[in-house]
Backbone as CSV, one residue per row, in Angstrom:
resi,resn,N_x,N_y,N_z,CA_x,CA_y,CA_z,C_x,C_y,C_z
1,MET,0.847,-1.180,0.000,0.000,0.000,0.000,0.894,1.245,0.000
2,GLN,0.357,2.263,-0.654,1.099,3.508,-0.736,0.189,4.653,-0.306
3,SER,0.745,5.588,0.454,-0.002,6.780,0.856,0.205,7.855,-0.199
4,ILE,-0.891,8.402,-0.686,-0.819,9.498,-1.652,-1.788,10.583,-1.222
5,LYS,-1.654,11.737,-1.832,-2.605,12.820,-1.625,-3.119,13.253,-2.983
6,VAL,-4.426,13.434,-3.066,-5.050,13.964,-4.272,-5.761,15.249,-3.878
7,THR,-5.972,16.101,-4.848,-6.634,17.377,-4.574,-7.952,17.431,-5.334
8,VAL,-9.013,17.690,-4.584,-10.343,17.837,-5.169,-10.954,19.105,-4.593
9,LEU,-11.372,19.993,-5.491,-11.919,21.300,-5.099,-10.995,22.039,-4.130
10,GLY,-9.697,21.955,-4.404,-8.724,22.675,-3.596,-8.410,22.044,-2.257
11,LYS,-9.004,20.896,-1.982,-8.762,20.221,-0.700,-7.907,18.982,-0.936
12,GLN,-6.826,18.871,-0.160,-5.987,17.682,-0.268,-6.633,16.550,0.513
13,ILE,-6.680,15.399,-0.132,-7.301,14.229,0.477,-6.251,13.122,0.531
14,PRO,-5.906,12.663,1.728,-4.942,11.564,1.837,-5.639,10.225,1.578
15,LEU,-4.982,9.368,0.825,-5.533,8.053,0.496,-4.446,6.998,0.631
16,LYS,-4.851,5.782,0.918,-3.948,4.641,0.850,-4.452,3.753,-0.265
17,VAL,-3.569,3.499,-1.227,-3.956,2.696,-2.382,-2.876,1.663,-2.675
18,GLU,-3.268,0.637,-3.386,-2.303,-0.369,-3.831,-1.282,0.312,-4.735
19,ASP,-0.051,-0.154,-4.695,1.004,0.430,-5.525,0.605,0.461,-6.993
20,SER,-0.071,-0.578,-7.439,-0.458,-0.669,-8.844,-1.597,0.274,-9.216
21,GLU,-2.252,0.877,-8.227,-3.403,1.737,-8.476,-3.116,3.222,-8.296
22,VAL,-1.878,3.584,-8.002,-1.547,4.985,-7.721,-1.898,5.882,-8.902
23,GLU,-1.393,5.545,-10.078,-1.618,6.394,-11.254,-3.097,6.472,-11.608
24,ASN,-3.787,5.344,-11.561,-5.215,5.313,-11.873,-6.014,6.154,-10.873
25,THR,-5.669,6.065,-9.607,-6.354,6.846,-8.574,-6.145,8.337,-8.803
26,ARG,-4.935,8.720,-9.183,-4.663,10.137,-9.470,-5.498,10.611,-10.670
27,LYS,-5.600,9.780,-11.697,-6.393,10.145,-12.872,-7.866,10.290,-12.514
28,ILE,-8.368,9.377,-11.701,-9.773,9.444,-11.274,-10.019,10.717,-10.474
29,ALA,-9.128,11.011,-9.533,-9.277,12.220,-8.719,-9.241,13.466,-9.598
30,GLN,-8.374,13.478,-10.592,-8.294,14.623,-11.507,-9.588,14.769,-12.306
31,TYR,-10.140,13.635,-12.743,-11.396,13.652,-13.496,-12.525,14.220,-12.629
32,VAL,-12.605,13.739,-11.401,-13.638,14.220,-10.476,-13.446,15.708,-10.212
33,ASP,-12.222,16.119,-9.963,-11.933,17.529,-9.728,-12.332,18.380,-10.927
34,ASP,-12.027,17.903,-12.130,-12.415,18.638,-13.340,-13.932,18.784,-13.437
35,LYS,-14.655,17.707,-13.131,-16.130,17.777,-13.150,-16.629,18.805,-12.141
36,PHE,-16.073,18.746,-10.932,-16.482,19.707,-9.906,-16.219,21.131,-10.375
37,LYS,-15.058,21.363,-10.954,-14.714,22.711,-11.421,-15.654,23.165,-12.528
38,THR,-16.016,22.256,-13.416,-16.955,22.602,-14.489,-18.279,23.076,-13.902
39,TYR,-18.805,22.312,-12.939,-20.074,22.694,-12.319,-19.926,23.959,-11.486
40,ARG,-18.791,24.117,-10.829,-18.570,25.330,-10.032,-18.580,26.562,-10.949
41,ASN,-17.953,26.452,-12.118,-17.920,27.575,-13.061,-19.307,27.897,-13.595
42,GLN,-20.118,26.864,-13.797,-21.462,27.072,-14.325,-22.433,27.571,-13.261
43,LEU,-22.210,27.166,-12.024,-23.145,27.473,-10.936,-22.408,28.121,-9.770
44,SER,-21.766,29.221,-10.032,-20.886,29.848,-9.041,-21.609,30.290,-7.769
45,ASN,-22.917,30.465,-7.843,-23.651,30.918,-6.655,-24.152,29.751,-5.790
46,GLN,-23.887,28.530,-6.193,-24.355,27.362,-5.441,-23.288,26.898,-4.443
47,PRO,-23.730,26.299,-3.336,-22.755,25.785,-2.359,-22.005,24.568,-2.924
48,ASP,-20.834,24.308,-2.354,-20.019,23.176,-2.808,-20.784,21.861,-2.757
49,SER,-21.628,21.705,-1.745,-22.361,20.435,-1.624,-23.270,20.216,-2.834
50,THR,-23.928,21.255,-3.312,-24.783,21.138,-4.505,-23.947,20.829,-5.736
51,ILE,-22.825,21.521,-5.860,-21.924,21.286,-6.992,-21.446,19.839,-6.996
52,MET,-21.067,19.340,-5.828,-20.579,17.957,-5.727,-21.670,16.957,-6.090
53,ILE,-22.870,17.202,-5.612,-23.976,16.293,-5.912,-24.254,16.266,-7.409
54,LEU,-24.315,17.428,-8.037,-24.579,17.484,-9.476,-23.454,16.822,-10.279
55,ALA,-22.215,17.066,-9.880,-21.084,16.442,-10.572,-21.124,14.927,-10.396
56,CYS,-21.436,14.461,-9.197,-21.524,13.013,-8.953,-22.655,12.394,-9.771
57,LEU,-23.769,13.078,-9.855,-24.877,12.575,-10.681,-24.465,12.507,-12.152
58,SER,-23.723,13.489,-12.608,-23.241,13.497,-13.984,-22.291,12.329,-14.238
59,ILE,-21.373,12.100,-13.306,-20.434,10.978,-13.442,-21.192,9.653,-13.404
60,ALA,-22.152,9.542,-12.515,-22.948,8.314,-12.430,-23.716,8.078,-13.727
61,GLU,-24.235,9.145,-14.318,-24.932,9.021,-15.596,-23.987,8.476,-16.672
62,GLU,-22.762,8.992,-16.692,-21.773,8.496,-17.647,-21.519,7.004,-17.441
63,VAL,-21.380,6.590,-16.191,-21.142,5.181,-15.880,-22.311,4.329,-16.361
64,PHE,-23.530,4.756,-16.090,-24.707,3.993,-16.507,-24.793,3.897,-18.024
65,GLU,-24.492,4.998,-18.723,-24.523,4.972,-20.185,-23.470,4.015,-20.731
66,LEU,-22.275,4.046,-20.167,-21.215,3.141,-20.619,-21.563,1.686,-20.331
67,ARG,-22.165,1.432,-19.180,-22.600,0.063,-18.861,-23.642,-0.415,-19.864
68,SER,-24.567,0.465,-20.196,-25.601,0.118,-21.166,-24.983,-0.192,-22.523
69,GLN,-24.034,0.637,-22.947,-23.342,0.392,-24.220,-22.574,-0.931,-24.171
70,TYR,-21.916,-1.182,-23.061,-21.162,-2.425,-22.890,-22.097,-3.633,-22.972
71,ASP,-23.215,-3.564,-22.274,-24.178,-4.673,-22.305,-24.692,-4.904,-23.719
72,TYR,-24.964,-3.815,-24.446,-25.437,-3.920,-25.821,-24.386,-4.601,-26.693
73,ILE,-23.142,-4.145,-26.577,-22.060,-4.729,-27.373,-21.828,-6.176,-26.994
74,GLU,-21.881,-6.473,-25.702,-21.703,-7.850,-25.246,-22.798,-8.744,-25.809
75,GLY,-24.031,-8.232,-25.857,-25.137,-8.995,-26.430,-24.936,-9.235,-27.916
76,LYS,-24.477,-8.209,-28.634,-24.200,-8.356,-30.071,-23.085,-9.364,-30.298
77,GLU,-22.055,-9.298,-29.457,-20.942,-10.242,-29.572,-21.424,-11.671,-29.357
78,SER,-22.278,-11.850,-28.378,-22.821,-13.179,-28.095,-23.652,-13.688,-29.269
79,ASP,-24.479,-12.799,-29.841,-25.286,-13.176,-31.007,-24.386,-13.572,-32.178
80,LEU,-23.335,-12.807,-32.398,-22.410,-13.090,-33.488,-21.716,-14.434,-33.275
81,MET,-21.300,-14.706,-32.055,-20.649,-15.987,-31.765,-21.619,-17.149,-31.973
82,ASP,-22.881,-16.964,-31.609,-23.888,-18.000,-31.854,-24.021,-18.273,-33.352
83,GLN,-24.045,-17.211,-34.148,-24.153,-17.369,-35.599,-22.931,-18.087,-36.162
84,VAL,-21.758,-17.724,-35.690,-20.527,-18.382,-36.146,-20.564,-19.863,-35.782
85,ASN,-20.971,-20.170,-34.563,-21.050,-21.562,-34.130,-22.049,-22.361,-34.972
86,GLN,-23.179,-21.742,-35.281,-24.173,-22.420,-36.123,-23.606,-22.696,-37.521
87,GLN,-22.914,-21.707,-38.071,-22.304,-21.888,-39.393,-21.247,-22.992,-39.352
88,LEU,-20.455,-23.018,-38.302,-19.429,-24.059,-38.174,-20.063,-25.440,-38.060
89,GLU,-21.146,-25.535,-37.275,-21.832,-26.812,-37.132,-22.389,-27.284,-38.470
90,ARG,-22.985,-26.375,-39.249,-23.484,-26.726,-40.572,-22.349,-27.189,-41.494
91,PHE,-21.242,-26.470,-41.445,-20.103,-26.811,-42.258,-19.572,-28.205,-41.897
92,VAL,-19.464,-28.477,-40.616,-18.985,-29.792,-40.176,-19.940,-30.876,-40.614
93,GLN,-21.226,-30.637,-40.523,-22.227,-31.628,-40.951,-22.137,-31.868,-42.462
94,GLU,-21.897,-30.806,-43.210,-21.810,-30.940,-44.654,-20.585,-31.730,-45.095
95,ILE,-19.493,-31.597,-44.372,-18.278,-32.305,-44.796,-18.177,-33.695,-44.195
96,SER,-19.091,-34.025,-43.272,-19.050,-35.354,-42.646,-19.702,-36.406,-43.504
């Protein structure tokens, strides 16, 4: 485990992460910070808690959309593999 600090909305946050996850954790923190800053710039009169909630909802929406796309692609891949298997079975039957 490694101790690191990330900065989100100007606040340093100490974290303990696996050595292999240090770079990824920094990238995630930077992404979250960027989202917060985007919402802060758009809604400068709102409290940080509102900005954080809206940014988190936006990130969650992105995750849900990507999951949906992944599930769709996985389903298409499965359908394609079924078709390939059926074609192979027909081919094997024809040459037998």
